[in-house]
Coordinates of C-alpha atoms and ligand atoms in Angstrom, one line a residue:
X1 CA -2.8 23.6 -13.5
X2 CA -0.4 25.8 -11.9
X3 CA 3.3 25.3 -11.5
X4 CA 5.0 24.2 -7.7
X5 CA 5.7 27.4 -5.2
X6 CA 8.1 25.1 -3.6
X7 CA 10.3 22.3 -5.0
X8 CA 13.7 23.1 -4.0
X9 CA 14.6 19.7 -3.8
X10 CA 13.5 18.4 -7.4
X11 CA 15.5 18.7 -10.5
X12 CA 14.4 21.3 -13.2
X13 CA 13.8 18.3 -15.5
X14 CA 11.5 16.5 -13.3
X15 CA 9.1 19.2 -12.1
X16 CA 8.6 20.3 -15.7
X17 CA 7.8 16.5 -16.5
X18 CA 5.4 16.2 -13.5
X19 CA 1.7 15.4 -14.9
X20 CA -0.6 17.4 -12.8
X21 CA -3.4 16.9 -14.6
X22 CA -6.4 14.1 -14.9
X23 CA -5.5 11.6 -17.4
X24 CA -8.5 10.1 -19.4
X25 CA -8.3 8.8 -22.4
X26 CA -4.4 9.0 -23.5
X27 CA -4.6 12.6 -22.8
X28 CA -3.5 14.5 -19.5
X29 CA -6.1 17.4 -19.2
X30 CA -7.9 19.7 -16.5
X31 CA -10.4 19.0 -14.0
X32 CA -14.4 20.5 -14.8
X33 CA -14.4 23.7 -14.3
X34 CA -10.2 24.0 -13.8
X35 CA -10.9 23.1 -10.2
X36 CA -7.8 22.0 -8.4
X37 CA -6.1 21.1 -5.0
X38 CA -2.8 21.8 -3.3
X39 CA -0.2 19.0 -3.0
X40 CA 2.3 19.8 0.5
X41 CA 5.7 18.6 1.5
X42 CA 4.9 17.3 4.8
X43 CA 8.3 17.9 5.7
X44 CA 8.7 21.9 4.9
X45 CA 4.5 22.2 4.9
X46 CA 4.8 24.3 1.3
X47 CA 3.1 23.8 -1.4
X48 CA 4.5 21.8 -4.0
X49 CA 2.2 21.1 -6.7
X50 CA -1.9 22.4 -7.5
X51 CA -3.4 19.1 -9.0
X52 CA -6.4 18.8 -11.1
X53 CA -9.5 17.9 -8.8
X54 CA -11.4 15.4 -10.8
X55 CA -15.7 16.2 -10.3
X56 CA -18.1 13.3 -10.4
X57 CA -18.4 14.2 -14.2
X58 CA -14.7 13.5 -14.9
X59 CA -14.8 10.2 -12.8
X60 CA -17.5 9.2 -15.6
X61 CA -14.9 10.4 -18.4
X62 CA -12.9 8.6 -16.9
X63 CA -14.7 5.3 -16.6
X64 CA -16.1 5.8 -20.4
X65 CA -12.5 5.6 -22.2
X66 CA -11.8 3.0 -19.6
X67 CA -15.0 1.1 -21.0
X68 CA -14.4 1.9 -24.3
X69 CA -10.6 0.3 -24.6
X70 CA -12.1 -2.6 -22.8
X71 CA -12.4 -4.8 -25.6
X72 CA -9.3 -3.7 -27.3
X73 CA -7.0 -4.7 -24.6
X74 CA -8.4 -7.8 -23.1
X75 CA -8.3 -9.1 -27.0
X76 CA -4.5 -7.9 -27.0
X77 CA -1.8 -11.0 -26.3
X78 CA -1.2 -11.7 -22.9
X79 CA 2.4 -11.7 -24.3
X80 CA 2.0 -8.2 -25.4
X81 CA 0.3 -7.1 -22.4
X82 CA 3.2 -8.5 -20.5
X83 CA 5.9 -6.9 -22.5
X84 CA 4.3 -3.5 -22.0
X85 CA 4.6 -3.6 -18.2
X86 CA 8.1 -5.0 -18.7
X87 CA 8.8 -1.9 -20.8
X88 CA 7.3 0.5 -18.0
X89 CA 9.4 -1.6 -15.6
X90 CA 12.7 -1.1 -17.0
X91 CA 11.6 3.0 -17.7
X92 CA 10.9 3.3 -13.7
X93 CA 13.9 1.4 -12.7
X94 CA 16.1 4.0 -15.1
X95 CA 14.1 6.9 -13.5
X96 CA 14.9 5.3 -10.4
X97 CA 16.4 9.0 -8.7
X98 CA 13.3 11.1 -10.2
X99 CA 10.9 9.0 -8.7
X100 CA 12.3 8.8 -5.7
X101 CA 12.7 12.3 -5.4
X102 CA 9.0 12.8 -6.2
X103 CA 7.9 10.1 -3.3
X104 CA 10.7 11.9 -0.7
X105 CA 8.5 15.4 -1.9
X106 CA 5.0 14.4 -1.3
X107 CA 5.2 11.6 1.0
X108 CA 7.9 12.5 3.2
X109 CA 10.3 9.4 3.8
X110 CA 13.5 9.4 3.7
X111 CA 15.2 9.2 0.3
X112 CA 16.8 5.9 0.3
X113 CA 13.6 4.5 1.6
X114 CA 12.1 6.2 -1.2
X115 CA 14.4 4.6 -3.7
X116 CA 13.7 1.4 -2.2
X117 CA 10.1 1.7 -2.8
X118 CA 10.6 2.5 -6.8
X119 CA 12.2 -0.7 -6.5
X120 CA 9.2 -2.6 -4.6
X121 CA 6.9 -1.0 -6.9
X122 CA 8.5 -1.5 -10.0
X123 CA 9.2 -5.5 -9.2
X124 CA 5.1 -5.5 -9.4
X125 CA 5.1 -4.3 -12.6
X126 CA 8.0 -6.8 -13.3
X127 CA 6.3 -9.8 -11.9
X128 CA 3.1 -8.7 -13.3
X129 CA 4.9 -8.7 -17.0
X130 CA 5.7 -12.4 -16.3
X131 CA 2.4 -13.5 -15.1
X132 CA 0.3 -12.3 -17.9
X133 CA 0.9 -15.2 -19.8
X134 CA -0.2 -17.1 -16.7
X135 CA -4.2 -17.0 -16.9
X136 CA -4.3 -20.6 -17.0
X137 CA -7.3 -22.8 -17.5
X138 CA -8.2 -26.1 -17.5
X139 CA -10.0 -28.7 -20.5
X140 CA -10.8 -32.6 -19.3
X141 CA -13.4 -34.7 -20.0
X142 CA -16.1 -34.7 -17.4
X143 CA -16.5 -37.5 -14.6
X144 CA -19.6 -39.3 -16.4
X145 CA -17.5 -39.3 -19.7
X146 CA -20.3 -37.8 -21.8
X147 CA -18.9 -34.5 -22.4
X148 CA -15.8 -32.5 -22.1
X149 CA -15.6 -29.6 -19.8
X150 CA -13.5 -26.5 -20.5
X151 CA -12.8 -23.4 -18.0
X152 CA -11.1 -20.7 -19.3
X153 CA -10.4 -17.0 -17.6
X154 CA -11.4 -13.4 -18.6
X155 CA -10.3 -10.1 -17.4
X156 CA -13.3 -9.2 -15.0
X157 CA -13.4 -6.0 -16.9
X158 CA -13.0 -2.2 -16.1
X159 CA -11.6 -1.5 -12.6
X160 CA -11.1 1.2 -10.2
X161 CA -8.0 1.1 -8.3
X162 CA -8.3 3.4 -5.0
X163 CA -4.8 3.8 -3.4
X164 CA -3.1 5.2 -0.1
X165 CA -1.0 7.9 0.5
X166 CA 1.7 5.8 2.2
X167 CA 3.2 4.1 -0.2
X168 CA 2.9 6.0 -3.7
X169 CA 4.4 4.2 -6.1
X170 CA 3.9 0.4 -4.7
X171 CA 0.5 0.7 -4.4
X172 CA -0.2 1.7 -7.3
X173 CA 1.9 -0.9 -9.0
X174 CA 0.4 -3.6 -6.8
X175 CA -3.0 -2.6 -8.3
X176 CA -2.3 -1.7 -11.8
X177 CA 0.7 -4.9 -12.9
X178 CA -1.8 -7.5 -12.3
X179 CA -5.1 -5.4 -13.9
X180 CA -3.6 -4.7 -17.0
X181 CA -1.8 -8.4 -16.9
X182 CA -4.9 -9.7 -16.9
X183 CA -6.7 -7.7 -19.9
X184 CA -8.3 -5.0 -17.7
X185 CA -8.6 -1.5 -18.3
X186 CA -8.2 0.8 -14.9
X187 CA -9.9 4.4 -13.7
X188 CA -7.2 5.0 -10.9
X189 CA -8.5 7.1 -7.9
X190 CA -4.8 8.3 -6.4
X191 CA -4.4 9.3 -2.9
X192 CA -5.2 12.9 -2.0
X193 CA -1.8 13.9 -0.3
X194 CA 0.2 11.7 -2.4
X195 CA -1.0 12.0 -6.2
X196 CA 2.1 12.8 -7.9
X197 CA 3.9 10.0 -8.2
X198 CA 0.6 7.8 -9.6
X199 CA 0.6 10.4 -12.1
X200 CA 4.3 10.1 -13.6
X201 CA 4.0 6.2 -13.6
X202 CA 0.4 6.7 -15.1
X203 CA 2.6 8.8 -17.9
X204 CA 5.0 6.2 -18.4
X205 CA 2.4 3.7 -19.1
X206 CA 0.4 6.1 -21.3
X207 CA 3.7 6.7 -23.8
X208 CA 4.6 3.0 -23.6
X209 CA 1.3 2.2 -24.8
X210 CA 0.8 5.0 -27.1
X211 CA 4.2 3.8 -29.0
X212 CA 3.2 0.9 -29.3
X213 CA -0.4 2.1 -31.1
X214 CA -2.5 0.6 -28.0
X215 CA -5.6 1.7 -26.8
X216 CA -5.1 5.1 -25.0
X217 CA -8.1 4.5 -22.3
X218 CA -6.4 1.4 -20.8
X219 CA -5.0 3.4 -17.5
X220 CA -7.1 6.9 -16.4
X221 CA -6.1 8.7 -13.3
X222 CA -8.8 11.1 -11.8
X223 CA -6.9 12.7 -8.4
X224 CA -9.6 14.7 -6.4
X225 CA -9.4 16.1 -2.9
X226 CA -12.8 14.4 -2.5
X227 CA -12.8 10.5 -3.0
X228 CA -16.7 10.3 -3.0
X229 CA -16.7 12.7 -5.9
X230 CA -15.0 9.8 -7.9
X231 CA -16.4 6.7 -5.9
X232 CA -19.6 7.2 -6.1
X233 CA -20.7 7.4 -9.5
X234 CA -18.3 4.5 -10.7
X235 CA -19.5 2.2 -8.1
X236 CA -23.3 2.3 -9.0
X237 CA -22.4 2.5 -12.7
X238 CA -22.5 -0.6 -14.4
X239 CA -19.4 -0.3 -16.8
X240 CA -17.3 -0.8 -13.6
X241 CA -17.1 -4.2 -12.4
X242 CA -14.0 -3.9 -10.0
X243 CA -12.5 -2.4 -7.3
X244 CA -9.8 -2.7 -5.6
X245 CA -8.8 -0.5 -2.5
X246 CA -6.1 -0.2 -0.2
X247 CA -7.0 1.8 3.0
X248 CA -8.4 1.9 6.1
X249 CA -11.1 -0.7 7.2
X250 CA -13.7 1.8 8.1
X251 CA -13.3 3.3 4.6
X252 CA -12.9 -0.6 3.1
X253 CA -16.6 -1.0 4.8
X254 CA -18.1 2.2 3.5
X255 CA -16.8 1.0 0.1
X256 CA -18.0 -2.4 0.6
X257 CA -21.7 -1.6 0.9
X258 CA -21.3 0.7 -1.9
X259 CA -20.1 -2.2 -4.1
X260 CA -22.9 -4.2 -2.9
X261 CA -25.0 -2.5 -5.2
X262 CA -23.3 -3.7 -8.5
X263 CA -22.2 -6.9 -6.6
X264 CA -18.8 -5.4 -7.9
X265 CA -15.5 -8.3 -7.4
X266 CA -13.2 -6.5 -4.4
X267 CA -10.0 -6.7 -3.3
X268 CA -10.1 -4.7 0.0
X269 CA -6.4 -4.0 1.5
X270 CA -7.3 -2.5 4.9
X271 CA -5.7 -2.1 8.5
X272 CA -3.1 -3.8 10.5
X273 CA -2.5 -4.0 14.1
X274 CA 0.6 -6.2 13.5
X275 CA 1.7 -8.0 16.8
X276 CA 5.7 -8.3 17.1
X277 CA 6.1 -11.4 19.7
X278 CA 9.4 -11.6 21.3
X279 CA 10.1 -14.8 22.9
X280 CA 12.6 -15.6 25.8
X281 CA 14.8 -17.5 23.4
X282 CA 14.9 -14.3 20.8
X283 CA 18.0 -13.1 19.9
X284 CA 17.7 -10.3 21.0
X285 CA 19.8 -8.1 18.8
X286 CA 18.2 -9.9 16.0
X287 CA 14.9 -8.7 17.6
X288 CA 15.9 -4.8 17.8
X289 CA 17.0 -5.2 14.3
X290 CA 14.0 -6.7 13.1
X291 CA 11.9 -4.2 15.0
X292 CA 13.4 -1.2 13.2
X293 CA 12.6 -2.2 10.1
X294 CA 9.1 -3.6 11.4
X295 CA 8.3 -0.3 13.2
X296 CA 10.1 2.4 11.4
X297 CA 9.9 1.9 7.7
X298 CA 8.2 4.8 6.6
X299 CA 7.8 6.3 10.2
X300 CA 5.8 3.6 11.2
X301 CA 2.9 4.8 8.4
X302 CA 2.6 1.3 6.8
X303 CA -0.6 -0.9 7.8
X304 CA 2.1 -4.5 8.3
X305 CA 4.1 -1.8 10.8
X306 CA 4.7 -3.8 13.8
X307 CA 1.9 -1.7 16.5
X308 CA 2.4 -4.0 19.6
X309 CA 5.6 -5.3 20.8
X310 CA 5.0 -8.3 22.8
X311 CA 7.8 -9.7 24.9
X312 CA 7.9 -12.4 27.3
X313 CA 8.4 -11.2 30.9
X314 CA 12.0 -12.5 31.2
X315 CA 13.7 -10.4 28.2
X316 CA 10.7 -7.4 28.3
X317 CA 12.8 -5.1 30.0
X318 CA 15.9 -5.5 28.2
X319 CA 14.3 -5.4 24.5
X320 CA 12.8 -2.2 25.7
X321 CA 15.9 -0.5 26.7
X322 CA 17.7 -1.7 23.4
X323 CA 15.1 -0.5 21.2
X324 CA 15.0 2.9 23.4
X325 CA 18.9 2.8 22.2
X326 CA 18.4 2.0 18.7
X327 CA 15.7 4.5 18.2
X328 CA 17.4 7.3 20.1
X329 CA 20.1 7.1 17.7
X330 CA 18.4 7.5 15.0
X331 CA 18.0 10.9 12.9
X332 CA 15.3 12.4 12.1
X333 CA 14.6 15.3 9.4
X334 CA 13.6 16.1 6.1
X335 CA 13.4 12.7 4.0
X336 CA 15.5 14.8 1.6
X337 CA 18.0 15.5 3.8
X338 CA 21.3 13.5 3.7
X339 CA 21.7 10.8 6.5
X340 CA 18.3 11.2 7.6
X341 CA 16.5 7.9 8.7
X342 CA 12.9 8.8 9.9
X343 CA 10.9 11.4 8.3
X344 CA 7.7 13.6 8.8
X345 CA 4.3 12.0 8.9
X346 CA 1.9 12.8 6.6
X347 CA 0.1 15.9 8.3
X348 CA -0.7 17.4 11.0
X349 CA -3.6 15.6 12.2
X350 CA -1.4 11.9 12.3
X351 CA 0.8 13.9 14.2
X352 CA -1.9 15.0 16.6
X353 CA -3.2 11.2 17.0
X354 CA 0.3 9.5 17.5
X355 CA 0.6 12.4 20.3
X356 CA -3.0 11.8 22.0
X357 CA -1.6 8.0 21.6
X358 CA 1.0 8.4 23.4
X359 CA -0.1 10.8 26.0
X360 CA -3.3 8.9 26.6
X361 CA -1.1 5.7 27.4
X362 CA 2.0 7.4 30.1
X363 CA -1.3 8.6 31.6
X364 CA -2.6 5.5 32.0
X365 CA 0.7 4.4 33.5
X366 CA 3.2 3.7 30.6
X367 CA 6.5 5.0 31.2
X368 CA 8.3 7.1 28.3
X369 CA 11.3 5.4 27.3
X370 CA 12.8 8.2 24.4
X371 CA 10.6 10.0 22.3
X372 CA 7.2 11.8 23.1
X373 CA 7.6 14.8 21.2
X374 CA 7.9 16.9 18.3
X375 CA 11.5 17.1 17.6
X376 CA 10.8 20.4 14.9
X377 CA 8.8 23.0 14.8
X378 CA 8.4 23.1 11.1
X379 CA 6.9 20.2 8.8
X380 CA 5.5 17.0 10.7
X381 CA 7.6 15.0 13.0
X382 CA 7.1 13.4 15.8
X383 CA 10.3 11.5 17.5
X384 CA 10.8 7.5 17.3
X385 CA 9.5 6.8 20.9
X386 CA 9.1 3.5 23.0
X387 CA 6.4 3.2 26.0
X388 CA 7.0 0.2 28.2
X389 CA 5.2 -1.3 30.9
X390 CA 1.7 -0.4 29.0
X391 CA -1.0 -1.4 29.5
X392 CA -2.7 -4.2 27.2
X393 CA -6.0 -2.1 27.0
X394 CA -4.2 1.4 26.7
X395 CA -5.7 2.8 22.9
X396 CA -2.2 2.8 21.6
X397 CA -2.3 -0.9 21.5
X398 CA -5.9 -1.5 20.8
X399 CA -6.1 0.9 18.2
X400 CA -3.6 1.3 14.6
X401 CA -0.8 4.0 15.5
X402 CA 0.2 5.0 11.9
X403 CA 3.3 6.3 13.6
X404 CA 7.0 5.7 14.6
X405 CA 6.0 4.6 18.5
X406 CA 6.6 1.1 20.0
X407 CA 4.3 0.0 22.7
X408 CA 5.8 -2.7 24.6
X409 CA 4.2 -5.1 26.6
X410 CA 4.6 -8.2 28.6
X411 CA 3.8 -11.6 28.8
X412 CA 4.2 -14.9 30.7
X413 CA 3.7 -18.0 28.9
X414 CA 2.9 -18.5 25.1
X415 CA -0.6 -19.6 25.5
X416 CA -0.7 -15.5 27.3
X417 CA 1.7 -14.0 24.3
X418 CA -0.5 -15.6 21.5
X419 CA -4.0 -14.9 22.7
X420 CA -2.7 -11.5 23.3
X421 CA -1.4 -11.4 19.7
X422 CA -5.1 -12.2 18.3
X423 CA -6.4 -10.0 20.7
X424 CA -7.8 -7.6 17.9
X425 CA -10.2 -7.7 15.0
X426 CA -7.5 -7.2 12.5
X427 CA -5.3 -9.6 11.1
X428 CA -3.0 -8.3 8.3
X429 CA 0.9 -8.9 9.5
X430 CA 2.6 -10.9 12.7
X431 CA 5.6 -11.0 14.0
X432 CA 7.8 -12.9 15.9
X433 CA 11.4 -13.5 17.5
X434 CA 12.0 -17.3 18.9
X435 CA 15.2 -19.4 18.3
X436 CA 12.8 -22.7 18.9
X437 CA 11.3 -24.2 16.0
X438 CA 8.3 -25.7 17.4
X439 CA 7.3 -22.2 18.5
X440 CA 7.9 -20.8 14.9
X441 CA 5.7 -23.4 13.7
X442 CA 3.0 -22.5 16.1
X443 CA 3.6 -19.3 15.9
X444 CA 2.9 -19.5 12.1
X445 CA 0.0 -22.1 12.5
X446 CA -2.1 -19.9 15.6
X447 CA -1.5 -16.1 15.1
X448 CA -4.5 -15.3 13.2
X449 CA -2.9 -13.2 10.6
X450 CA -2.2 -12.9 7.0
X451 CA 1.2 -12.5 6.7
X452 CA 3.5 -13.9 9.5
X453 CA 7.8 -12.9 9.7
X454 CA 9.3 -15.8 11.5
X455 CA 12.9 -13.5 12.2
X456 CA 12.4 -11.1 10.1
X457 CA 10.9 -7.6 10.2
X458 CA 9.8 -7.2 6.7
X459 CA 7.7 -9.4 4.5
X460 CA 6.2 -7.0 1.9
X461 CA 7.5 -9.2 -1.9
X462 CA 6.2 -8.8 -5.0
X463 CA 5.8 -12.1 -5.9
X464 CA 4.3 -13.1 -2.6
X465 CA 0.5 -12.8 -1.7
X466 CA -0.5 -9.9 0.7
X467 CA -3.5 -9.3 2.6
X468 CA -5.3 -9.8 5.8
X469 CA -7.8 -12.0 7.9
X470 CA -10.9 -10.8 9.8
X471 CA -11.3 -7.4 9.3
X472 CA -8.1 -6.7 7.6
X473 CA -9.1 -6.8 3.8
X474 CA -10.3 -9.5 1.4
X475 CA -8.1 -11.3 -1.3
X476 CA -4.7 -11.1 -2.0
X477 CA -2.4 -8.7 -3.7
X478 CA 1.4 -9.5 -5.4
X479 CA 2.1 -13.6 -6.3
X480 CA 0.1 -15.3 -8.1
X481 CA -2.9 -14.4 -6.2
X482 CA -3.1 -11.3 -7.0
X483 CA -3.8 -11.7 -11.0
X484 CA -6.5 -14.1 -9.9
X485 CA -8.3 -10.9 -8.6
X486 CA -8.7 -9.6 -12.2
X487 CA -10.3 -12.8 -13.7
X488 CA -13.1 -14.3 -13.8
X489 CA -13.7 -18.3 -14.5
X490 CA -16.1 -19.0 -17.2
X491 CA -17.0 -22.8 -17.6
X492 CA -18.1 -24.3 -20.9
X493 CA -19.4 -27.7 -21.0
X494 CA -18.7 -29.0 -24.7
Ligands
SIN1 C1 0.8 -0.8 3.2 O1 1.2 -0.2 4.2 O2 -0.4 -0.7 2.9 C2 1.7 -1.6 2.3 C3 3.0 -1.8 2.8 C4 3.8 -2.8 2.0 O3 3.4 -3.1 0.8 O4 4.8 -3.2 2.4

């Protein structure tokens, strides 16, 4: 594993600490054969890190020291188990800065929305810590009174945890916390263009364990620049009997079939086309606010990012102009760049969708508010942009962005704004602006989504369950819910 050609922006200390190898077993080693893959800073384009590139016969590694400290951890104390993720907690919150840095490098937000995610991704691993000793099951005596009844829960048992690139650190935390809560042991599959930071969490977990003398197989990350390579032979293998992804939902149904074969549990995490409905009684600055944060966080790469701003007729025009204000205002640049607020995107390829988006949509009739273009020539940016007056067909509202662009359209009653708001087969995140109750309530009893912000543009919380309808995912993820995902409810009549 070769050293980074470019990272300018990371401390000595931290690029020398940066695991770039597979982790299996307690021990961070190279891929078969010394294969490996380049990590880039979507921001400068350079390289950063060569990563280890983990072959089908590593995945199985992998999977075998997951299988083999199977039984030691689940029999470890729920207590214990907790206290370990509280330790890794309070080790990521002190490394706050690093990791950050580290997300800001591979991932390309800005750094303070970096730091904010070491925060959201830790509070997993905090919340987690407190659930462990939360497995609860129930004894009674049953109905007809000639027996007692006694359902306890298990960890479901060795689990591979496939994550996005969007969010490095928090999905991995939302994935791993309530596994190893609940007594399983993980193979983690990071993200291809994100890897890094999986890896120096993975390495605080792997020295909090191995001080404490527990088993070294419990977490195992195989990075590889082909998913398949590691999918495939843990899903038909019967050792595995989890999986959990966060992605996209054609992916989530590829991995769904595959799972079929082992009748594997799933948690499936998949798209958004998030609906933010502005009402005539919004406030309206509370609105452009709310959209910001809805739209923007992370340049618009997040699957709750608001992707259709729908505004009643009467305030559809102004809200428009506002947000074409607010966004012009905005900086864009290097995530590690001080004062800047939206970064790069990924690569170039999400920059050449957001712009066929776009371009495909002011064809169709859309007019260009701000925005529209590629504000650098080097790295991946494409500028905040809002499109009113579009078209409730047009592809950029049918279809997920994954970028920092605002499509706003109009409406004329609520029956109109709501239908148009389930208008889709996803149903992930909503959004809405109203100062009337009875329309929050309806709101939150009719949009056919998993998550609803009544006033608010962000509802992402550890310690509340996330996850979609229709063809946004399966199960939940953070709160309570998402230990649930790791255990299994075994029934003993006595
Ligand atoms: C995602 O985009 O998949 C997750 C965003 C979040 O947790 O807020």
């Amino acid at each position: 594993m070769s050293r980074p050609a470019s990272t300018s922006n990371l401390s000595p200390a931290l690029v020398a600490h940066v695991p770039t190898g597979l982790l299996v077993d307690g021990h961070w080693g190279p891929a078969e054969g010394g294969r490996t893959f380049e990590v880039e800073d979507p921001a400068t384009e350079e390289s950063l890190f060569d990563v280890a590139d983990a072959s089908p016969a590593d995945a199985l590694r992998a999977l075998d020291a997951a299988h083999r400290a199977a039984p030691a951890w689940r029999a470890t104390p729920p207590r214990e188990r907790g206290e370990v993720l509280r330790a890794v907690y309070d080790r990521v919150v002190a490394r706050a800065d690093d990791v950050a840095a580290l997300i800001t490098a591979e991932c390309g937000k800005p750094l303070a929305e970096a730091r904010a995610e070491v925060l959201y991704g830790a509070d997993f691993l905090r919340w987690y810590a407190e659930q462990a000793v939360r497995a609860e099951g129930l004894a009674r005596t049953a109905p007809a009174g000639g027996n007692r009844q006694l359902v306890f829960r298990r960890p479901v048992g060795p689990a591979l945890l496939v994550t996005p690139w969007n969010f490095p650190i928090a999905m991995a935390t939302r994935k791993i916390g309530p596994a190893l809560a609940a007594g399983c042991t993980v193979v983690i599959k990071p993200a291809r263009l994100t890897p890094l930071t999986t890896a120096l969490v993975a390495e605080v977990i792997r020295s909090e364990l191995a001080d404490r003398g527990l088993p070294t197989g419990v977490v195992n990350v195989v990075p590889s620049s082909c998913a398949a390579d590691v999918t495939e032979p843990l899903l038909v293998d019967e050792r595995l009997r989890k999986l959990s992804f966060t992605g996209s939902t054609a992916v989530g149904r590829t991995l769904l079939e595959k799972a079929a074969s082992q009748v594997l549990r799933t948690s499936m995490e998949l798209g958004g086309n998030a609906p933010f409905l502005v009402f005539a009684d919004a406030d309206l600055d509370a609105a452009v606010e709310g959209a910001l944060v809805a739209k923007l966080r992370n340049a618009g790469q997040s699957c709750v990012a608001a992707n259709r701003f729908l505004v009643h007729d009467a305030v559809a025009r102004e809200f428009a102009q506002r947000l074409a204000a607010a966004f012009e205002g905005l900086r864009v640049g290097p995530g590690a760049q001080d004062g800047t607020q939206v970064g790069p995107l990924i690569e170039e390829k999400a920059v050449d969708k957001v712009a066929g988006l776009v371009d495909a949509a002011s064809d169709g009739g859309a007019q260009v508010l701000t925005g529209a273009d590629r504000p650098r020539t080097t790295g991946y940016f494409y500028a905040p942009t809002v499109l009113s007056g579009v078209d409730p067909d047009a592809r950029v509202v049918t279809e997920e962005i994954f970028g920092p662009v605002a499509p706003v359209v109009a409406f004329g009653d609520d029956d109109e704004g709501l239908a148009l708001a389930n208008a889709t087969e996803y149903g992930l995140a909503a959004y809405a602006y109203t100062s009337s109750l009875d329309r929050a309530v309806r709101v939150s009893e009719e949009v056919e989504a998993g998550m609803i912000g009544i006033n608010r543009g962000m509802v992402s919380d550890a310690s509340a369950p996330f996850g979609g309808l229709k063809q946004s995912g399966l199960g939940r993820e953070g709160g309570e819910a998402g230990l649930e995902e790791y255990l299994e409810t075994v029934y003993v009549a006595l």
